[in-house]
CSV table of C-alpha atoms and ligand atoms in Angstrom, one decimal:
chain,number,residue,atom,x,y,z
A,1,UNK,CA,0.0,0.0,0.0
A,2,UNK,CA,1.5,3.3,-1.1
A,3,UNK,CA,0.8,6.6,0.7
A,4,UNK,CA,1.7,10.1,-0.5
A,5,UNK,CA,2.3,12.3,2.5
A,6,UNK,CA,2.4,16.0,1.7
A,7,UNK,CA,4.2,18.1,4.3
A,8,UNK,CA,5.7,14.9,5.7
A,9,UNK,CA,8.8,16.7,7.3
A,10,UNK,CA,6.6,18.8,9.6
A,11,UNK,CA,5.7,18.1,13.2
A,12,UNK,CA,2.6,15.9,12.6
A,13,UNK,CA,3.7,14.7,9.2
A,14,UNK,CA,7.0,13.3,10.5
A,15,UNK,CA,5.4,11.4,13.4
A,16,UNK,CA,2.7,10.0,11.1
A,17,UNK,CA,5.3,8.9,8.6
A,18,UNK,CA,7.1,7.0,11.3
A,19,UNK,CA,3.9,5.2,12.3
A,20,UNK,CA,3.1,4.4,8.7
A,21,UNK,CA,6.5,3.0,8.0
A,22,UNK,CA,6.3,0.9,11.2
A,23,UNK,CA,3.1,-0.5,9.8
A,24,UNK,CA,4.8,-1.4,6.6
A,25,UNK,CA,3.1,1.2,4.3
A,26,UNK,CA,5.3,2.4,1.5
A,27,UNK,CA,5.8,6.2,1.7
A,28,UNK,CA,6.2,8.9,-1.0
A,29,UNK,CA,6.8,12.2,0.7
A,30,UNK,CA,6.7,15.8,-0.7
A,31,UNK,CA,7.9,18.8,1.4
A,32,UNK,CA,9.4,22.2,0.6
A,33,UNK,CA,10.8,22.6,4.2
A,34,UNK,CA,9.0,26.0,4.6
A,35,UNK,CA,8.5,25.2,8.3
A,36,UNK,CA,10.7,22.1,8.7
A,37,UNK,CA,14.2,20.8,8.5
A,38,UNK,CA,15.9,18.4,6.1
A,39,UNK,CA,17.5,16.5,9.0
A,40,UNK,CA,14.0,15.2,9.9
A,41,UNK,CA,14.2,12.8,6.9
A,42,UNK,CA,17.2,11.0,8.2
A,43,UNK,CA,15.8,10.9,11.7
A,44,UNK,CA,12.7,9.2,10.4
A,45,UNK,CA,14.9,6.6,8.7
A,46,UNK,CA,16.9,6.1,11.9
A,47,UNK,CA,13.8,5.6,14.0
A,48,UNK,CA,12.1,3.2,11.6
A,49,UNK,CA,15.1,1.6,10.0
A,50,UNK,CA,13.1,2.0,6.8
A,51,UNK,CA,13.5,4.0,3.6
A,52,UNK,CA,11.0,6.1,1.7
A,53,UNK,CA,10.9,8.2,-1.5
A,54,UNK,CA,11.2,11.9,-1.1
A,55,UNK,CA,10.6,14.9,-3.4
A,56,UNK,CA,11.6,18.4,-2.4
A,57,UNK,CA,9.1,20.9,-3.6
A,58,UNK,CA,5.8,22.6,-3.3
A,59,UNK,CA,2.4,20.9,-3.7
A,60,UNK,CA,1.4,23.9,-5.9
A,61,UNK,CA,4.1,22.8,-8.4
A,62,UNK,CA,2.0,21.0,-10.9
A,63,UNK,CA,4.9,19.6,-12.9
A,64,UNK,CA,6.4,18.0,-9.8
A,65,UNK,CA,3.0,16.7,-8.7
A,66,UNK,CA,2.4,15.1,-12.1
A,67,UNK,CA,5.8,13.5,-11.9
A,68,UNK,CA,5.0,12.0,-8.5
A,69,UNK,CA,1.6,10.6,-9.6
A,70,UNK,CA,3.0,9.2,-12.9
A,71,UNK,CA,5.9,7.5,-11.2
A,72,UNK,CA,4.0,5.9,-8.3
A,73,UNK,CA,0.8,4.1,-7.9
A,74,UNK,CA,-0.5,6.0,-5.0
A,75,UNK,CA,-3.3,4.4,-3.0
A,76,UNK,CA,-4.0,7.2,-0.4
A,77,UNK,CA,-2.9,10.8,0.0
A,78,UNK,CA,-2.5,12.3,3.5
A,79,UNK,CA,-2.4,16.1,3.0
A,80,UNK,CA,-0.6,17.9,5.8
A,81,UNK,CA,1.2,20.6,3.8
A,82,UNK,CA,0.0,24.1,4.7
A,83,UNK,CA,0.7,27.2,6.7
A,84,UNK,CA,-0.5,27.1,10.2
A,85,UNK,CA,0.3,30.2,12.2
A,86,UNK,CA,-2.8,32.0,13.4
A,87,UNK,CA,-1.2,35.4,14.1
A,88,UNK,CA,0.6,35.4,10.8
A,89,UNK,CA,-2.6,34.6,8.9
A,90,UNK,CA,-4.2,37.7,10.4
A,91,UNK,CA,-1.4,39.8,9.1
A,92,UNK,CA,-1.0,38.1,5.7
A,93,UNK,CA,-4.3,36.6,4.8
A,94,UNK,CA,-3.6,36.3,1.1
A,95,UNK,CA,-0.5,34.3,1.7
A,96,UNK,CA,-2.7,31.8,3.6
A,97,UNK,CA,-5.6,31.7,1.2
A,98,UNK,CA,-3.2,31.3,-1.7
A,99,UNK,CA,-1.1,28.6,-0.3
A,100,UNK,CA,-3.6,26.5,1.6
A,101,UNK,CA,-6.4,26.6,-0.9
A,102,UNK,CA,-4.4,26.4,-4.2
A,103,UNK,CA,-2.3,23.5,-3.0
A,104,UNK,CA,-5.3,21.5,-2.0
A,105,UNK,CA,-7.2,22.2,-5.2
A,106,UNK,CA,-4.2,21.3,-7.3
A,107,UNK,CA,-3.6,18.2,-5.3
A,108,UNK,CA,-7.2,17.1,-5.7
A,109,UNK,CA,-7.2,17.9,-9.5
A,110,UNK,CA,-4.1,15.7,-9.9
A,111,UNK,CA,-5.7,12.9,-7.7
A,112,UNK,CA,-8.8,13.1,-9.9
A,113,UNK,CA,-6.6,12.8,-13.1
A,114,UNK,CA,-4.8,9.8,-11.8
A,115,UNK,CA,-8.0,8.3,-10.2
A,116,UNK,CA,-6.6,8.3,-6.7
A,117,UNK,CA,-9.6,9.3,-4.7
A,118,UNK,CA,-8.7,8.5,-1.2
A,119,UNK,CA,-7.7,11.4,1.0
A,120,UNK,CA,-7.0,12.1,4.6
A,121,UNK,CA,-7.0,15.8,5.3
A,122,UNK,CA,-5.5,17.7,8.2
A,123,UNK,CA,-8.1,20.0,9.6
A,124,UNK,CA,-8.3,21.6,13.0
A,125,UNK,CA,-10.6,22.1,16.0
A,126,UNK,CA,-10.2,25.8,15.0
A,127,UNK,CA,-13.2,25.2,12.6
A,128,UNK,CA,-15.4,25.2,15.7
A,129,UNK,CA,-14.5,28.8,16.5
A,130,UNK,CA,-16.3,29.8,19.7
A,131,UNK,CA,-18.0,26.5,20.7
A,132,UNK,CA,-21.5,26.7,22.1
A,133,UNK,CA,-21.3,23.4,23.9
A,134,UNK,CA,-18.5,21.3,25.5
A,135,UNK,CA,-17.3,18.7,24.8
A,136,UNK,CA,-17.3,19.6,21.1
A,137,UNK,CA,-19.1,17.1,18.8
A,138,UNK,CA,-18.4,16.9,15.0
A,139,UNK,CA,-21.9,18.2,14.2
A,140,UNK,CA,-21.4,21.4,16.2
A,141,UNK,CA,-21.8,24.7,14.4
A,142,UNK,CA,-18.7,25.6,12.3
A,143,UNK,CA,-17.3,29.1,12.3
A,144,UNK,CA,-13.8,30.6,12.3
A,145,UNK,CA,-12.1,33.5,13.9
A,146,UNK,CA,-9.0,34.0,11.8
A,147,UNK,CA,-7.8,33.5,8.1
A,148,UNK,CA,-5.9,30.3,9.0
A,149,UNK,CA,-9.0,28.7,10.4
A,150,UNK,CA,-11.0,30.0,7.5
A,151,UNK,CA,-8.7,28.2,5.1
A,152,UNK,CA,-9.3,24.9,6.9
A,153,UNK,CA,-13.1,25.4,6.9
A,154,UNK,CA,-13.1,26.4,3.2
A,155,UNK,CA,-11.1,23.3,2.3
A,156,UNK,CA,-13.5,21.1,4.3
A,157,UNK,CA,-16.3,22.6,2.2
A,158,UNK,CA,-14.4,22.1,-1.0
A,159,UNK,CA,-13.9,18.5,-0.1
A,160,UNK,CA,-17.5,18.0,0.8
A,161,UNK,CA,-18.6,19.4,-2.6
A,162,UNK,CA,-16.1,17.1,-4.3
A,163,UNK,CA,-17.4,14.1,-2.5
A,164,UNK,CA,-21.0,15.0,-3.5
A,165,UNK,CA,-20.0,15.5,-7.1
A,166,UNK,CA,-18.4,12.1,-7.4
A,167,UNK,CA,-19.3,9.3,-4.9
A,168,UNK,CA,-16.1,7.4,-5.6
A,169,UNK,CA,-14.1,9.8,-3.5
A,170,UNK,CA,-13.4,8.7,0.0
A,171,UNK,CA,-12.3,11.4,2.4
A,172,UNK,CA,-11.5,11.6,6.1
A,173,UNK,CA,-11.3,15.1,7.6
A,174,UNK,CA,-9.3,15.0,10.8
A,175,UNK,CA,-10.0,17.9,13.2
A,176,UNK,CA,-6.9,18.0,15.5
A,177,UNK,CA,-7.2,19.5,19.0
A,178,UNK,CA,-3.8,20.6,20.5
A,179,UNK,CA,-1.0,18.2,19.5
A,180,UNK,CA,2.1,18.3,21.7
A,181,UNK,CA,4.8,15.9,22.8
A,182,UNK,CA,7.4,14.2,20.6
A,183,UNK,CA,8.6,10.8,19.5
A,184,UNK,CA,9.9,8.9,22.5
A,185,UNK,CA,13.3,8.5,20.8
A,186,UNK,CA,13.8,12.2,21.2
A,187,UNK,CA,14.8,12.4,17.5
A,188,UNK,CA,11.8,14.2,16.1
A,189,UNK,CA,9.5,16.8,17.7
A,190,UNK,CA,8.5,20.4,17.4
A,191,UNK,CA,11.1,23.1,17.5
A,192,UNK,CA,9.9,26.3,15.8
A,193,UNK,CA,12.5,28.5,14.3
A,194,UNK,CA,11.1,31.8,15.7
A,195,UNK,CA,9.6,32.8,19.0
A,196,UNK,CA,6.8,30.2,19.4
A,197,UNK,CA,3.1,31.2,19.5
A,198,UNK,CA,1.9,28.0,21.0
A,199,UNK,CA,2.1,27.0,24.6
A,200,UNK,CA,4.2,23.9,24.7
A,201,UNK,CA,7.0,25.1,22.3
A,202,UNK,CA,7.1,28.3,24.4
A,203,UNK,CA,7.4,26.3,27.7
A,204,UNK,CA,10.2,24.3,26.1
A,205,UNK,CA,12.2,27.4,25.3
A,206,UNK,CA,11.8,28.6,28.9
A,207,UNK,CA,12.8,25.2,30.2
A,208,UNK,CA,16.1,25.4,28.1
A,209,UNK,CA,16.5,29.0,29.2
A,210,UNK,CA,16.4,30.4,25.7
A,211,UNK,CA,13.5,32.5,26.9
A,212,UNK,CA,13.3,34.0,30.4
A,213,UNK,CA,9.7,33.3,31.4
A,214,UNK,CA,6.3,32.2,30.1
A,215,UNK,CA,3.5,34.7,29.7
A,216,UNK,CA,0.2,33.2,30.6
A,217,UNK,CA,-2.5,34.9,28.7
A,218,UNK,CA,-5.1,35.6,31.4
A,219,UNK,CA,-6.2,33.9,34.6
A,220,UNK,CA,-9.8,35.2,34.7
A,221,UNK,CA,-11.4,32.7,32.4
A,222,UNK,CA,-14.4,30.7,33.7
A,223,UNK,CA,-12.2,27.5,34.2
A,224,UNK,CA,-11.1,25.6,37.2
A,225,UNK,CA,-8.1,27.8,37.8
A,226,UNK,CA,-8.9,30.8,35.6
A,227,UNK,CA,-6.4,29.9,32.8
A,228,UNK,CA,-7.4,28.6,29.3
A,229,UNK,CA,-8.3,24.9,29.0
A,230,UNK,CA,-7.4,22.8,25.9
A,231,UNK,CA,-7.4,19.2,24.8
A,232,UNK,CA,-3.7,18.3,24.5
A,233,UNK,CA,-3.1,15.1,22.5
A,234,UNK,CA,0.3,13.4,22.2
A,235,UNK,CA,1.5,13.7,18.6
A,236,UNK,CA,2.2,10.0,18.5
A,237,UNK,CA,-1.4,9.2,19.4
A,238,UNK,CA,-2.4,11.7,16.8
A,239,UNK,CA,-0.2,10.1,14.2
A,240,UNK,CA,-1.8,6.7,15.0
A,241,UNK,CA,-5.2,8.3,14.3
A,242,UNK,CA,-4.0,8.9,10.7
A,243,UNK,CA,-3.4,5.1,10.3
A,244,UNK,CA,-7.0,4.5,11.4
A,245,UNK,CA,-8.2,7.1,9.0
A,246,UNK,CA,-6.2,5.5,6.1
A,247,UNK,CA,-7.9,2.1,6.9
A,248,UNK,CA,-11.2,3.9,6.9
A,249,UNK,CA,-10.9,5.6,3.5
A,250,UNK,CA,-9.5,2.4,2.0
A,251,UNK,CA,-12.6,0.4,2.9
A,252,UNK,CA,-15.4,3.0,2.5
A,253,UNK,CA,-16.6,5.8,0.2
A,254,UNK,CA,-17.9,9.3,1.1
A,255,UNK,CA,-16.7,12.0,3.4
A,256,UNK,CA,-16.7,12.3,7.1
A,257,UNK,CA,-15.1,14.5,9.8
A,258,UNK,CA,-13.6,13.2,13.1
A,259,UNK,CA,-12.3,14.9,16.2
A,260,UNK,CA,-8.8,13.7,17.2
A,261,UNK,CA,-8.4,14.7,20.9
A,262,UNK,CA,-8.3,12.9,24.2
A,263,UNK,CA,-11.6,14.3,25.4
A,264,UNK,CA,-10.0,15.8,28.5
A,265,UNK,CA,-9.2,19.4,29.0
A,266,UNK,CA,-6.2,20.7,30.9
A,267,UNK,CA,-5.5,24.3,31.8
A,268,UNK,CA,-2.3,26.3,31.1
A,269,UNK,CA,-1.4,26.0,34.8
A,270,UNK,CA,-2.1,22.2,34.8
A,271,UNK,CA,0.3,21.8,31.8
A,272,UNK,CA,3.0,24.1,33.3
A,273,UNK,CA,2.9,22.4,36.7
A,274,UNK,CA,3.0,18.9,35.2
A,275,UNK,CA,5.9,19.9,33.0
A,276,UNK,CA,7.8,21.2,36.0
A,277,UNK,CA,7.1,18.1,38.1
A,278,UNK,CA,7.8,15.5,35.4
A,279,UNK,CA,11.0,17.1,34.2
A,280,UNK,CA,12.2,18.6,37.4
A,281,UNK,CA,12.7,22.0,35.9
A,282,UNK,CA,11.5,25.4,36.8
A,283,UNK,CA,9.2,27.4,34.4
A,284,UNK,CA,9.0,31.0,35.7
A,285,UNK,CA,5.8,32.6,34.5
A,286,UNK,CA,3.9,35.9,34.6
A,287,UNK,CA,0.2,36.3,34.2
A,288,UNK,CA,-0.6,38.9,31.5
A,289,UNK,CA,-3.7,40.1,29.6
A,290,UNK,CA,-5.8,37.7,27.6
A,291,UNK,CA,-4.7,37.0,24.1
A,292,UNK,CA,-7.2,38.5,21.6
A,293,UNK,CA,-9.3,35.8,20.0
A,294,UNK,CA,-8.6,33.1,22.6
A,295,UNK,CA,-11.5,31.1,24.0
A,296,UNK,CA,-11.8,29.8,27.6
A,297,UNK,CA,-12.2,26.1,27.0
A,298,UNK,CA,-12.0,23.7,24.1
A,299,UNK,CA,-12.0,19.9,24.3
A,300,UNK,CA,-13.3,17.1,22.1
A,301,UNK,CA,-16.1,14.7,22.3
A,302,UNK,CA,-14.1,11.8,20.9
A,303,UNK,CA,-16.8,9.2,20.8
A,304,UNK,CA,-17.3,9.4,17.0
A,305,UNK,CA,-13.6,8.7,16.3
A,306,UNK,CA,-13.8,5.8,18.8
A,307,UNK,CA,-16.9,4.4,17.1
A,308,UNK,CA,-16.1,5.0,13.4
A,309,UNK,CA,-12.3,4.8,13.3
A,310,UNK,CA,-11.6,2.6,16.4
A,311,UNK,CA,-9.2,5.4,17.5
A,312,UNK,CA,-8.5,6.3,21.1
A,313,UNK,CA,-5.5,8.2,22.5
A,314,UNK,CA,-3.6,6.4,25.2
A,315,UNK,CA,-0.8,8.7,26.3
A,316,UNK,CA,-1.1,10.9,29.3
A,317,UNK,CA,-0.3,14.6,29.9
A,318,UNK,CA,2.8,13.4,31.8
A,319,UNK,CA,4.0,11.4,28.7
A,320,UNK,CA,3.4,14.5,26.6
A,321,UNK,CA,5.5,16.7,28.9
A,322,UNK,CA,8.3,14.1,29.4
A,323,UNK,CA,8.6,13.4,25.6
A,324,UNK,CA,8.6,17.1,24.6
A,325,UNK,CA,11.4,17.9,27.1
A,326,UNK,CA,13.4,14.8,26.1
A,327,UNK,CA,13.3,16.0,22.4
A,328,UNK,CA,14.3,19.5,23.2
A,329,UNK,CA,17.2,18.3,25.4
A,330,UNK,CA,18.4,16.2,22.4
A,331,UNK,CA,18.2,19.0,19.8
C,401,UFG,N1,-1.0,30.3,26.0
C,401,UFG,C1,-0.3,31.1,27.0
C,401,UFG,N2,0.9,31.6,26.7
C,401,UFG,C2,1.5,31.3,25.5
C,401,UFG,C3,0.9,30.6,24.5
C,401,UFG,C4,-0.4,30.1,24.8
C,401,UFG,O1,-0.9,31.3,28.1
C,401,UFG,O2,2.7,31.8,25.3
C,401,UFG,C5,-2.3,29.8,26.3
C,401,UFG,C6,-3.4,30.3,25.4
C,401,UFG,O3,-4.0,31.4,25.9
C,401,UFG,C7,-4.4,29.0,25.4
C,401,UFG,C8,-3.5,27.8,25.6
C,401,UFG,O4,-2.2,28.4,26.1
C,401,UFG,O5,-5.2,29.1,26.6
C,401,UFG,C9,-3.2,27.1,24.3
C,401,UFG,O6,-2.7,28.0,23.4
C,401,UFG,P1,-2.0,27.5,22.0
C,401,UFG,O7,-1.5,28.8,21.3
C,401,UFG,O8,-0.9,26.5,22.3
C,401,UFG,O9,-3.1,26.8,21.2
C,401,UFG,P2,-4.6,27.3,20.7
C,401,UFG,O10,-5.6,26.4,21.4
C,401,UFG,O11,-4.7,28.8,20.9
C,401,UFG,O12,-4.5,27.0,19.2
C,401,UFG,C10,-4.1,25.7,18.7
C,401,UFG,C11,-3.4,25.9,17.4
C,401,UFG,C12,-4.3,26.3,16.3
C,401,UFG,C13,-5.5,25.4,16.3
C,401,UFG,C14,-6.2,25.3,17.6
C,401,UFG,C15,-7.2,24.3,17.5
C,401,UFG,O13,-2.4,26.8,17.5
C,401,UFG,O14,-3.7,26.2,15.1
C,401,UFG,O15,-5.2,24.9,18.6
C,401,UFG,O16,-8.1,24.3,18.6
C,401,UFG,F1,-6.4,25.9,15.4
């Protein structure tokens, strides 16, 4: 079984590639390293002791895409490639709309041409915007609060139209909650080049003393300790969810969306305190104003993924904190 992984050198793509190779799938990967590092490719090979085919380039490059589809009999495509920084998307919306939408449209056109109609798409819990009800179910109202989120929702809609137009498509939309952690080998993980926007990468930079202290965005939310609550999921669990989604698209047609989360919410302070305890490091922090656009709480109802994909996350918040720190100490 041959899988094309777009954006496979990124945080979630690399962990998913490891799980796929471990399960004996053949991998063809495309990545332009816009937010990743070439060294990741070797690290994947070291972890798995397996090889894969790699193309350096952009998913929007039609000539390259045609070459890939003509050289390989692809069975399933997992589409990770895309820009993902919320703040940047507010400042440069056109960059986000162009890249995320065009690449997906061109990819789907090529898939159609080569009659490869099985797709797993990286979406995000950001498509729920400000949720009315917790935990969040897949049939909740969809709305977005920033251009990045809007690209995800627009792509979901494009894929739905595609599945309606031709019932031989088989598409799984995966709505990720907050992926953190790293592979237990410590060889791959998340290490943003710039000052991180997300909580765990920021905590890691404070733990290694690259940054002085963490700023906690508000402690006056309606949560158990006043800080924001999120559904953190270990990236290796998330990666395993993609294998389940591949199995699903291989055996059924149509389109469906699945939450990938643990179903449990932890606050910023829960995560910081667990990180300090598990890793025996100090994370100095200051409470500052709320970050505009943030919501108080967001966590998944994961029963649909359990029922339809047979997927359930097993790793704990302690595992996430330990593996994240282990990776950053190694890098
Ligand atoms: N936070 C801080 N300080 C920081 C960074 C974050 O206190 O330096 C807080 C936030 O206020 C929030 C929590 O930590 O309460 C998590 O924030 P993240 O930025 O790590 O994650 P978000 O939930 O805001 O957003 C993430 C991804 C989005 C995705 C969304 C899906 O960044 O791409 O989850 O729910 F869309």
